[in-house]
Short mmCIF file of C-alpha atoms in Angstrom, two decimals:
data_model
loop_
_atom_site.label_atom_id
_atom_site.label_comp_id
_atom_site.label_asym_id
_atom_site.label_seq_id
_atom_site.Cartn_x
_atom_site.Cartn_y
_atom_site.Cartn_z
CA MET A 1 15.27 41.47 -18.16
CA PRO A 2 17.19 40.70 -14.83
CA ALA A 3 15.15 40.89 -11.67
CA LYS A 4 15.44 44.14 -9.86
CA LYS A 5 17.58 43.85 -6.62
CA THR A 6 16.12 45.14 -3.42
CA ALA A 7 18.69 45.72 -0.70
CA PRO A 8 16.37 45.41 2.46
CA LYS A 9 15.30 41.82 1.60
CA ARG A 10 18.96 40.51 1.21
CA LYS A 11 19.39 39.79 4.94
CA SER A 12 16.71 37.06 4.86
CA GLU A 13 18.11 35.39 1.79
CA PRO A 14 20.80 33.16 3.15
CA ILE A 15 18.39 31.60 5.65
CA VAL A 16 16.50 29.83 2.85
CA GLU A 17 18.50 30.13 -0.25
CA ASP A 18 22.01 29.04 1.11
CA ASP A 19 21.77 25.13 1.24
CA LYS A 20 25.48 24.74 1.91
CA GLY A 21 25.68 27.15 5.02
CA PRO A 22 24.56 26.27 8.54
CA LYS A 23 20.69 26.50 9.24
CA LYS A 24 20.26 29.92 10.80
CA VAL A 25 16.42 29.45 11.76
CA LYS A 26 14.09 26.82 12.98
CA VAL A 27 10.61 27.93 12.43
CA CYS A 28 7.81 27.29 14.71
CA HIS A 29 4.06 28.11 14.76
CA ARG A 30 1.31 27.20 16.98
CA SER A 31 -0.34 25.13 14.21
CA HIS A 32 2.56 22.70 13.69
CA GLY A 33 1.58 19.41 15.07
CA LYS A 34 3.58 18.10 17.98
CA GLU A 35 1.63 15.11 19.49
CA GLY A 36 2.10 11.84 17.76
CA GLY A 37 -0.61 9.39 17.02
CA GLN A 38 -2.41 6.90 14.61
CA VAL A 39 -4.48 7.68 11.73
CA LEU A 40 -8.13 6.70 11.11
CA VAL A 41 -10.03 7.06 7.92
CA LEU A 42 -13.66 6.92 6.69
CA GLY A 43 -15.74 7.76 3.76
CA GLN A 44 -15.42 6.91 -0.03
CA GLY A 45 -11.98 5.65 -1.22
CA ASP A 46 -12.40 4.58 -4.69
CA VAL A 47 -9.09 6.28 -5.84
CA GLY A 48 -7.12 4.99 -2.74
CA GLN A 49 -7.59 8.05 -0.46
CA LEU A 50 -8.37 5.78 2.52
CA GLY A 51 -4.91 4.16 2.15
CA LEU A 52 -6.42 0.72 3.05
CA GLY A 53 -5.45 -0.95 -0.25
CA GLN A 54 -7.31 -2.06 -3.32
CA ASN A 55 -9.88 -4.18 -1.60
CA THR A 56 -11.31 -1.44 0.59
CA ILE A 57 -12.88 1.49 -1.01
CA GLU A 58 -15.45 2.41 1.48
CA ARG A 59 -15.71 2.82 5.34
CA LYS A 60 -18.80 3.61 7.17
CA LYS A 61 -17.01 3.82 10.42
CA PRO A 62 -13.27 4.98 11.19
CA ALA A 63 -10.67 2.41 10.08
CA LEU A 64 -6.97 2.40 11.17
CA VAL A 65 -4.39 2.94 8.56
CA SER A 66 -1.20 1.09 8.69
CA LEU A 67 1.72 3.59 8.93
CA PRO A 68 5.38 2.79 9.84
CA GLU A 69 5.76 5.61 12.42
CA GLU A 70 3.69 7.99 14.61
CA ILE A 71 1.93 10.79 12.81
CA VAL A 72 1.59 14.40 14.01
CA GLN A 73 -0.50 15.91 11.20
CA VAL A 74 -3.04 14.41 8.71
CA ILE A 75 -4.49 16.39 5.73
CA ALA A 76 -7.25 15.24 3.37
CA GLY A 77 -6.87 16.73 -0.13
CA GLY A 78 -9.69 16.50 -2.57
CA MET A 79 -8.97 12.76 -3.59
CA HIS A 80 -5.61 12.07 -1.74
CA THR A 81 -4.32 12.19 1.91
CA VAL A 82 -1.16 13.40 3.34
CA CYS A 83 0.39 12.36 6.63
CA LEU A 84 3.36 13.86 8.47
CA SER A 85 5.29 11.85 10.81
CA ILE A 86 7.00 12.69 14.18
CA THR A 87 10.41 12.44 12.54
CA GLY A 88 9.39 14.84 9.66
CA HIS A 89 8.75 12.38 6.93
CA VAL A 90 5.64 12.72 4.52
CA TYR A 91 3.54 9.76 3.43
CA THR A 92 0.84 9.98 0.70
CA PHE A 93 -1.82 7.97 -0.84
CA GLY A 94 -4.86 8.44 -3.19
CA CYS A 95 -5.31 9.90 -6.62
CA ASN A 96 -2.03 10.59 -8.46
CA ASP A 97 -3.42 11.76 -11.84
CA GLU A 98 -1.64 15.17 -11.60
CA GLY A 99 1.19 14.27 -9.17
CA ALA A 100 -0.46 15.18 -5.79
CA LEU A 101 1.33 12.33 -4.17
CA GLY A 102 4.67 13.36 -4.95
CA ARG A 103 6.04 9.96 -5.69
CA ASP A 104 6.22 7.22 -8.30
CA THR A 105 2.95 5.07 -8.41
CA THR A 106 3.52 3.10 -11.72
CA GLU A 107 3.47 -0.12 -9.77
CA GLU A 108 -0.27 -0.96 -9.66
CA GLY A 109 -2.14 -0.51 -6.47
CA SER A 110 0.86 1.45 -4.98
CA GLU A 111 -1.18 4.62 -4.83
CA MET A 112 -3.75 3.00 -2.49
CA VAL A 113 -1.35 2.55 0.37
CA PRO A 114 0.86 4.89 2.33
CA GLU A 115 4.37 5.37 0.89
CA LYS A 116 7.07 7.90 1.56
CA VAL A 117 7.74 11.13 -0.49
CA THR A 118 11.52 11.82 -1.10
CA LEU A 119 12.40 14.85 0.86
CA GLU A 120 16.00 15.44 2.21
CA GLU A 121 14.67 17.94 4.97
CA LYS A 122 12.71 17.47 8.08
CA VAL A 123 9.15 18.62 7.42
CA VAL A 124 7.13 20.46 10.09
CA GLN A 125 3.79 21.03 8.31
CA VAL A 126 1.79 19.96 5.32
CA SER A 127 -1.16 21.24 3.30
CA ALA A 128 -3.11 19.82 0.45
CA GLY A 129 -5.96 20.93 -1.98
CA ASP A 130 -7.71 19.13 -4.85
CA SER A 131 -4.59 18.30 -6.89
CA HIS A 132 -1.57 19.75 -5.12
CA THR A 133 0.53 19.13 -1.85
CA ALA A 134 2.74 21.35 -0.02
CA ALA A 135 5.41 20.80 2.71
CA LEU A 136 7.02 23.21 5.08
CA THR A 137 10.51 22.29 6.35
CA GLU A 138 11.97 23.37 9.74
CA ASP A 139 14.19 25.96 8.17
CA GLY A 140 11.18 27.77 6.64
CA THR A 141 11.42 26.45 3.03
CA VAL A 142 8.39 25.25 1.11
CA TYR A 143 8.21 22.34 -1.43
CA MET A 144 5.33 21.62 -3.51
CA TRP A 145 3.97 18.91 -6.09
CA GLY A 146 1.07 18.26 -8.15
CA SER A 147 -0.90 20.98 -9.98
CA PHE A 148 -3.21 23.86 -9.63
CA ARG A 149 -6.42 23.89 -11.74
CA ASP A 150 -8.99 26.43 -12.71
CA ASN A 151 -12.39 26.14 -14.39
CA ASN A 152 -10.75 25.18 -17.60
CA GLY A 153 -8.34 22.81 -16.23
CA VAL A 154 -4.71 22.46 -15.31
CA ILE A 155 -2.77 25.76 -15.01
CA GLY A 156 0.47 24.32 -13.66
CA LEU A 157 2.24 24.53 -10.27
CA LEU A 158 5.21 26.87 -10.39
CA GLU A 159 5.49 27.02 -14.12
CA PRO A 160 2.77 27.55 -16.62
CA MET A 161 0.95 24.25 -17.53
CA LYS A 162 3.85 22.24 -16.05
CA THR A 163 2.78 19.54 -13.51
CA CYS A 164 5.27 18.52 -11.00
CA THR A 165 5.24 14.82 -9.88
CA VAL A 166 8.01 15.17 -7.30
CA PRO A 167 8.64 17.92 -4.78
CA VAL A 168 10.03 21.21 -6.01
CA LYS A 169 11.25 24.15 -3.97
CA VAL A 170 8.96 27.25 -3.91
CA PRO A 171 11.10 30.40 -4.70
CA MET A 172 10.79 32.56 -1.56
CA LYS A 173 13.01 35.36 -0.06
CA GLU A 174 11.81 34.94 3.37
CA PRO A 175 11.41 31.85 5.71
CA VAL A 176 7.86 30.67 5.82
CA VAL A 177 6.22 29.57 9.30
CA LYS A 178 2.69 28.41 8.18
CA ILE A 179 1.18 27.05 4.90
CA ALA A 180 -2.46 26.53 4.23
CA SER A 181 -4.18 25.27 0.94
CA GLY A 182 -7.44 25.92 -0.65
CA ASN A 183 -8.79 23.69 -3.42
CA ASP A 184 -6.38 25.41 -5.96
CA HIS A 185 -4.28 27.96 -4.09
CA LEU A 186 -1.73 28.25 -1.52
CA ALA A 187 -1.26 30.73 1.43
CA LEU A 188 2.12 31.39 2.93
CA VAL A 189 2.72 33.31 6.29
CA THR A 190 6.38 34.32 6.66
CA LEU A 191 8.55 34.91 9.72
CA GLU A 192 8.41 38.64 9.11
CA GLY A 193 4.56 38.67 9.24
CA ASN A 194 4.02 38.97 5.43
CA LEU A 195 1.40 36.90 3.62
CA TYR A 196 2.20 35.50 0.06
CA THR A 197 -0.22 33.57 -2.19
CA SER A 198 -0.06 31.56 -5.26
CA GLY A 199 -2.42 29.43 -7.50
CA THR A 200 -5.63 29.98 -9.18
CA ALA A 201 -7.20 33.57 -8.95
CA GLU A 202 -10.68 33.20 -10.56
CA GLN A 203 -12.59 33.87 -7.40
CA GLY A 204 -10.19 36.44 -5.80
CA GLN A 205 -8.51 33.89 -3.52
CA LEU A 206 -5.11 35.20 -3.90
CA GLY A 207 -6.06 38.66 -2.74
CA ARG A 208 -3.41 40.28 -5.04
CA VAL A 209 -4.64 39.75 -8.67
CA PRO A 210 -7.23 42.27 -10.00
CA GLU A 211 -10.32 40.86 -11.49
CA HIS A 212 -9.25 41.67 -15.00
CA PHE A 213 -6.12 39.51 -14.59
CA SER A 214 -7.80 36.81 -12.64
CA ASN A 215 -8.46 34.53 -15.67
CA ARG A 216 -4.81 32.90 -16.11
CA GLY A 217 -3.12 36.09 -15.38
CA GLY A 218 -4.64 37.92 -18.35
CA ARG A 219 -2.09 39.44 -20.68
CA LYS A 220 0.60 39.19 -17.87
CA GLY A 221 0.23 35.30 -18.28
CA LEU A 222 0.14 32.47 -15.64
CA GLY A 223 3.47 33.21 -14.01
CA ARG A 224 1.80 36.12 -12.35
CA LEU A 225 -0.42 33.59 -10.53
CA LEU A 226 2.02 30.76 -9.87
CA VAL A 227 4.98 32.48 -8.47
CA PRO A 228 4.22 33.38 -4.77
CA GLN A 229 3.86 37.02 -4.27
CA MET A 230 2.98 39.18 -1.45
CA VAL A 231 -0.47 40.36 -0.59
CA LYS A 232 -0.68 43.95 0.20
CA VAL A 233 -2.66 45.78 2.79
CA LYS A 234 -3.11 49.40 3.66
CA GLY A 235 -1.10 50.40 6.86
CA LYS A 236 1.37 48.29 8.74
CA VAL A 237 -0.15 44.82 9.25
CA ARG A 238 1.73 41.87 10.57
CA PHE A 239 0.04 38.70 9.83
CA THR A 240 0.27 35.98 12.27
CA ASP A 241 -1.77 33.18 10.74
CA ALA A 242 -3.72 32.39 7.61
CA PHE A 243 -6.43 29.75 6.77
CA CYS A 244 -8.02 28.77 3.43
CA GLY A 245 -11.59 27.71 2.43
CA ALA A 246 -12.00 26.07 -0.94
CA TYR A 247 -12.07 29.37 -2.79
CA LEU A 248 -11.03 31.84 -0.20
CA THR A 249 -8.52 32.94 2.41
CA PHE A 250 -8.59 34.36 5.92
CA ALA A 251 -5.65 36.13 7.27
CA VAL A 252 -5.22 36.99 10.95
CA SER A 253 -3.34 39.91 12.55
CA LYS A 254 -3.47 41.93 15.73
CA GLU A 255 -5.40 44.53 13.92
CA GLY A 256 -8.15 42.00 12.95
CA VAL A 257 -9.37 39.33 10.53
CA TYR A 258 -8.93 40.05 6.81
CA GLY A 259 -10.42 38.04 4.07
CA PHE A 260 -10.62 37.68 0.28
CA GLY A 261 -12.22 35.28 -2.31
CA LEU A 262 -15.55 33.76 -3.02
CA SER A 263 -18.56 34.95 -0.82
CA ASN A 264 -21.55 34.02 -2.78
CA TYR A 265 -23.17 32.67 0.30
CA HIS A 266 -21.62 35.13 2.71
CA GLN A 267 -19.11 32.42 3.60
CA LEU A 268 -16.42 35.18 3.82
CA GLY A 269 -18.42 37.27 6.26
CA THR A 270 -18.83 40.15 3.87
CA GLU A 271 -22.06 42.10 3.97
CA ASN A 272 -22.62 41.42 0.11
CA THR A 273 -22.09 38.34 -2.03
CA GLU A 274 -19.60 39.80 -4.49
CA LEU A 275 -16.07 38.29 -5.12
CA CYS A 276 -13.34 39.96 -3.09
CA PHE A 277 -10.22 40.42 -5.14
CA VAL A 278 -8.40 42.39 -2.60
CA PRO A 279 -8.08 41.97 1.25
CA VAL A 280 -11.25 43.19 3.28
CA LYS A 281 -11.13 43.86 6.91
CA LEU A 282 -13.89 41.80 8.20
CA THR A 283 -16.04 43.64 10.69
CA CYS A 284 -18.22 40.55 11.48
CA PHE A 285 -15.18 39.16 13.32
CA LYS A 286 -14.35 42.33 15.36
CA ASN A 287 -15.63 41.88 18.93
CA SER A 288 -13.71 43.13 21.82
CA THR A 289 -14.49 39.90 23.86
CA THR A 290 -13.70 37.51 21.11
CA SER A 291 -10.33 36.12 20.16
CA TRP A 292 -10.40 33.97 17.02
CA VAL A 293 -8.04 31.09 17.12
CA ASP A 294 -9.09 28.72 14.13
CA PHE A 295 -10.95 29.09 10.83
CA SER A 296 -11.86 26.40 8.23
CA GLY A 297 -13.75 26.87 4.87
CA GLY A 298 -15.66 24.23 2.68
CA GLN A 299 -17.06 25.07 -0.70
CA HIS A 300 -19.68 27.50 0.42
CA HIS A 301 -19.42 27.76 4.25
CA THR A 302 -16.94 28.61 7.01
CA LEU A 303 -16.35 27.45 10.63
CA CYS A 304 -14.56 29.51 13.09
CA LEU A 305 -13.60 29.04 16.64
CA ASP A 306 -12.94 31.47 19.49
CA ALA A 307 -10.51 31.31 22.47
CA GLU A 308 -13.38 30.00 24.78
CA GLY A 309 -13.79 26.88 22.52
CA GLN A 310 -17.04 28.09 20.95
CA VAL A 311 -17.64 27.06 17.44
CA TYR A 312 -19.51 29.47 14.93
CA SER A 313 -20.63 28.86 11.47
CA LEU A 314 -21.58 31.12 8.50
CA GLY A 315 -22.47 30.71 4.80
CA ARG A 316 -24.61 28.33 2.92
CA ALA A 317 -27.07 26.15 5.14
CA GLU A 318 -28.15 23.41 2.63
CA TYR A 319 -27.53 19.70 3.84
CA GLY A 320 -27.03 20.96 7.35
CA ARG A 321 -23.36 22.02 6.99
CA LEU A 322 -23.76 25.11 9.44
CA GLY A 323 -24.98 22.69 12.24
CA LEU A 324 -27.75 25.13 13.32
CA GLY A 325 -30.59 22.80 13.28
CA GLU A 326 -33.16 21.70 10.72
CA GLY A 327 -34.33 24.51 8.52
CA ALA A 328 -31.60 26.70 9.31
CA GLU A 329 -30.82 29.39 6.64
CA GLU A 330 -27.83 31.03 5.26
CA LYS A 331 -25.93 33.28 7.70
CA SER A 332 -23.78 36.25 6.80
CA GLU A 333 -22.04 36.42 10.24
CA PRO A 334 -20.57 34.04 12.69
CA THR A 335 -23.32 32.25 14.47
CA PRO A 336 -22.90 29.99 17.42
CA VAL A 337 -23.14 26.08 16.96
CA MET A 338 -24.68 24.51 19.93
CA GLY A 339 -24.68 21.12 21.50
CA MET A 340 -20.98 20.46 22.01
CA GLU A 341 -18.40 20.71 24.73
CA PRO A 342 -15.80 23.35 24.17
CA ALA A 343 -13.75 22.78 21.01
CA SER A 344 -9.94 22.89 20.35
CA ARG A 345 -9.94 22.22 16.54
CA LEU A 346 -12.29 22.56 13.68
CA THR A 347 -12.46 21.59 9.83
CA CYS A 348 -14.61 21.59 6.99
CA GLY A 349 -15.01 19.38 3.83
CA ALA A 350 -16.98 20.48 0.79
CA SER A 351 -20.31 20.22 2.55
CA VAL A 352 -19.46 18.67 5.81
CA SER A 353 -18.17 20.02 9.18
CA TYR A 354 -16.25 18.79 12.17
CA ALA A 355 -15.22 20.04 15.69
CA VAL A 356 -12.70 18.29 17.98
CA THR A 357 -13.40 18.91 21.60
CA ARG A 358 -10.95 19.74 24.32
CA GLU A 359 -11.63 16.40 25.89
CA GLY A 360 -10.84 14.66 22.56
CA SER A 361 -14.16 13.64 21.09
CA VAL A 362 -15.26 14.75 17.52
CA TYR A 363 -18.53 15.96 16.40
CA SER A 364 -19.72 16.03 12.62
CA TRP A 365 -22.55 17.53 10.66
CA GLY A 366 -23.68 18.30 7.20
CA MET A 367 -24.07 16.22 4.07
CA GLY A 368 -24.13 12.25 4.76
CA THR A 369 -23.68 11.10 1.08
CA ASN A 370 -20.20 9.81 1.11
CA LEU A 371 -20.33 8.37 4.73
CA GLN A 372 -17.93 11.13 5.85
CA LEU A 373 -19.87 11.83 9.18
CA GLY A 374 -19.13 8.50 10.78
CA THR A 375 -22.66 7.82 11.53
CA GLY A 376 -22.78 4.81 9.42
CA GLU A 377 -25.66 6.28 7.50
CA GLU A 378 -26.06 8.48 4.38
CA GLU A 379 -28.56 10.95 6.00
CA ASP A 380 -27.76 14.47 6.41
CA GLU A 381 -27.16 15.80 9.90
CA TRP A 382 -28.23 19.34 10.73
CA SER A 383 -26.86 19.39 14.21
CA PRO A 384 -23.53 18.11 15.66
CA VAL A 385 -23.49 14.39 16.34
CA LYS A 386 -20.79 12.78 18.31
CA MET A 387 -18.69 10.40 16.13
CA THR A 388 -18.44 6.87 17.59
CA GLY A 389 -16.84 3.59 16.43
CA LYS A 390 -14.83 0.72 17.61
CA GLN A 391 -11.55 2.55 16.58
CA LEU A 392 -12.51 5.41 18.51
CA GLU A 393 -12.90 3.73 21.91
CA ASN A 394 -10.29 4.38 24.35
CA ARG A 395 -8.78 6.88 22.02
CA THR A 396 -8.56 10.86 22.03
CA VAL A 397 -8.96 12.61 18.83
CA LEU A 398 -6.27 15.10 18.14
CA SER A 399 -7.33 16.65 14.91
CA VAL A 400 -9.55 16.01 11.79
CA SER A 401 -9.32 16.76 8.09
CA SER A 402 -11.91 16.39 5.32
CA GLY A 403 -11.57 16.08 1.73
CA GLY A 404 -13.90 15.80 -1.26
CA GLN A 405 -15.30 12.39 -0.27
CA HIS A 406 -13.29 11.18 2.74
CA THR A 407 -12.34 12.12 6.09
CA VAL A 408 -9.11 11.37 8.18
CA LEU A 409 -8.65 11.65 11.94
CA LEU A 410 -5.47 11.72 14.12
CA VAL A 411 -6.04 9.89 17.33
CA LYS A 412 -3.98 8.89 20.38
CA ASP A 413 -4.56 6.03 22.88
CA LYS A 414 -6.02 7.51 26.06
CA GLN A 415 -3.66 5.87 28.54
CA GLU A 416 -0.71 7.77 26.66
CA SER A 417 -2.44 11.17 27.00
#
């Protein structure tokens, strides 16, 4: 049956769909990286996610990755790493079992060093999850590669059960300005302020699939999950930003913060611990004096940042991931993390947390098992600890990203700042 035509949406189609015509839009968003720098890595890298070649599979302290050009964004997926260069090229390294690198790695060892993904257009933002990678181009088009997985294994990327080993275009009728990835789902914010999601729906992380269809789309099939569709909210809400945890999504609008997905440890900030399959307006983030500028979610915890530079945490407390001191317990609402200067960025790994200060230092806390904290030890840290290392001397940290067992930092030499 042919798709039903909807007249109002026609106006935005040529911007994205018409490859022959002139580019009519150049998307921009405050989350797009603009400052170039170098990439440091630490943690475990047995499948090449450190990008240091076959002989280095562990780093206790940050190590420099050799890349051919300056980088403006680094993202750690579950077991792979994605770097976006200042000229809009994408470099990847790490596990390529399901195509997450978007390039040919048949040559032995080629997955363990950075190499370019073939994309004709200039990329302005990247995101990555456990087995997928996404790239947003300057005209608002999104490309993806790899695969989404659920509790039973691979579900596909854009087509049921089909893994994509090279970039494929995501079908969207509106230009996209921001992309964010959870472990196995993708959130897209459009120029018009709409929110789309695709991927796994088991924990409610898509915000648009009822519970009885959440297991592989139920009788409607996987297509319902894999093709991006709009998340609907009551009333007129224009979304300006979106952030993903492993199994949840936060969406920010002028009207407030909405969330959906897994909240078994209150990591969503809901009063109960039930799965949220539809967007919930989160009252715990409603404070007339607080403007929220950044969110990041791990497996069972969330970090959030206000405009004043104060970091907050909520969710599961084990292994110190909340940064609230030894013996801290689960939190159901944002709780201030103390002991740091004002922050500009933050990020979570599965059970670890990081904050980049406005001065360009980075603090880490949480599970020490994979050497991701940069302390050089495997002990857990229950309060923020400033990361040190030879490669951090005389450098400013611009951003940080953490995967399943490794962490990547974007840094800049201080004299350039």
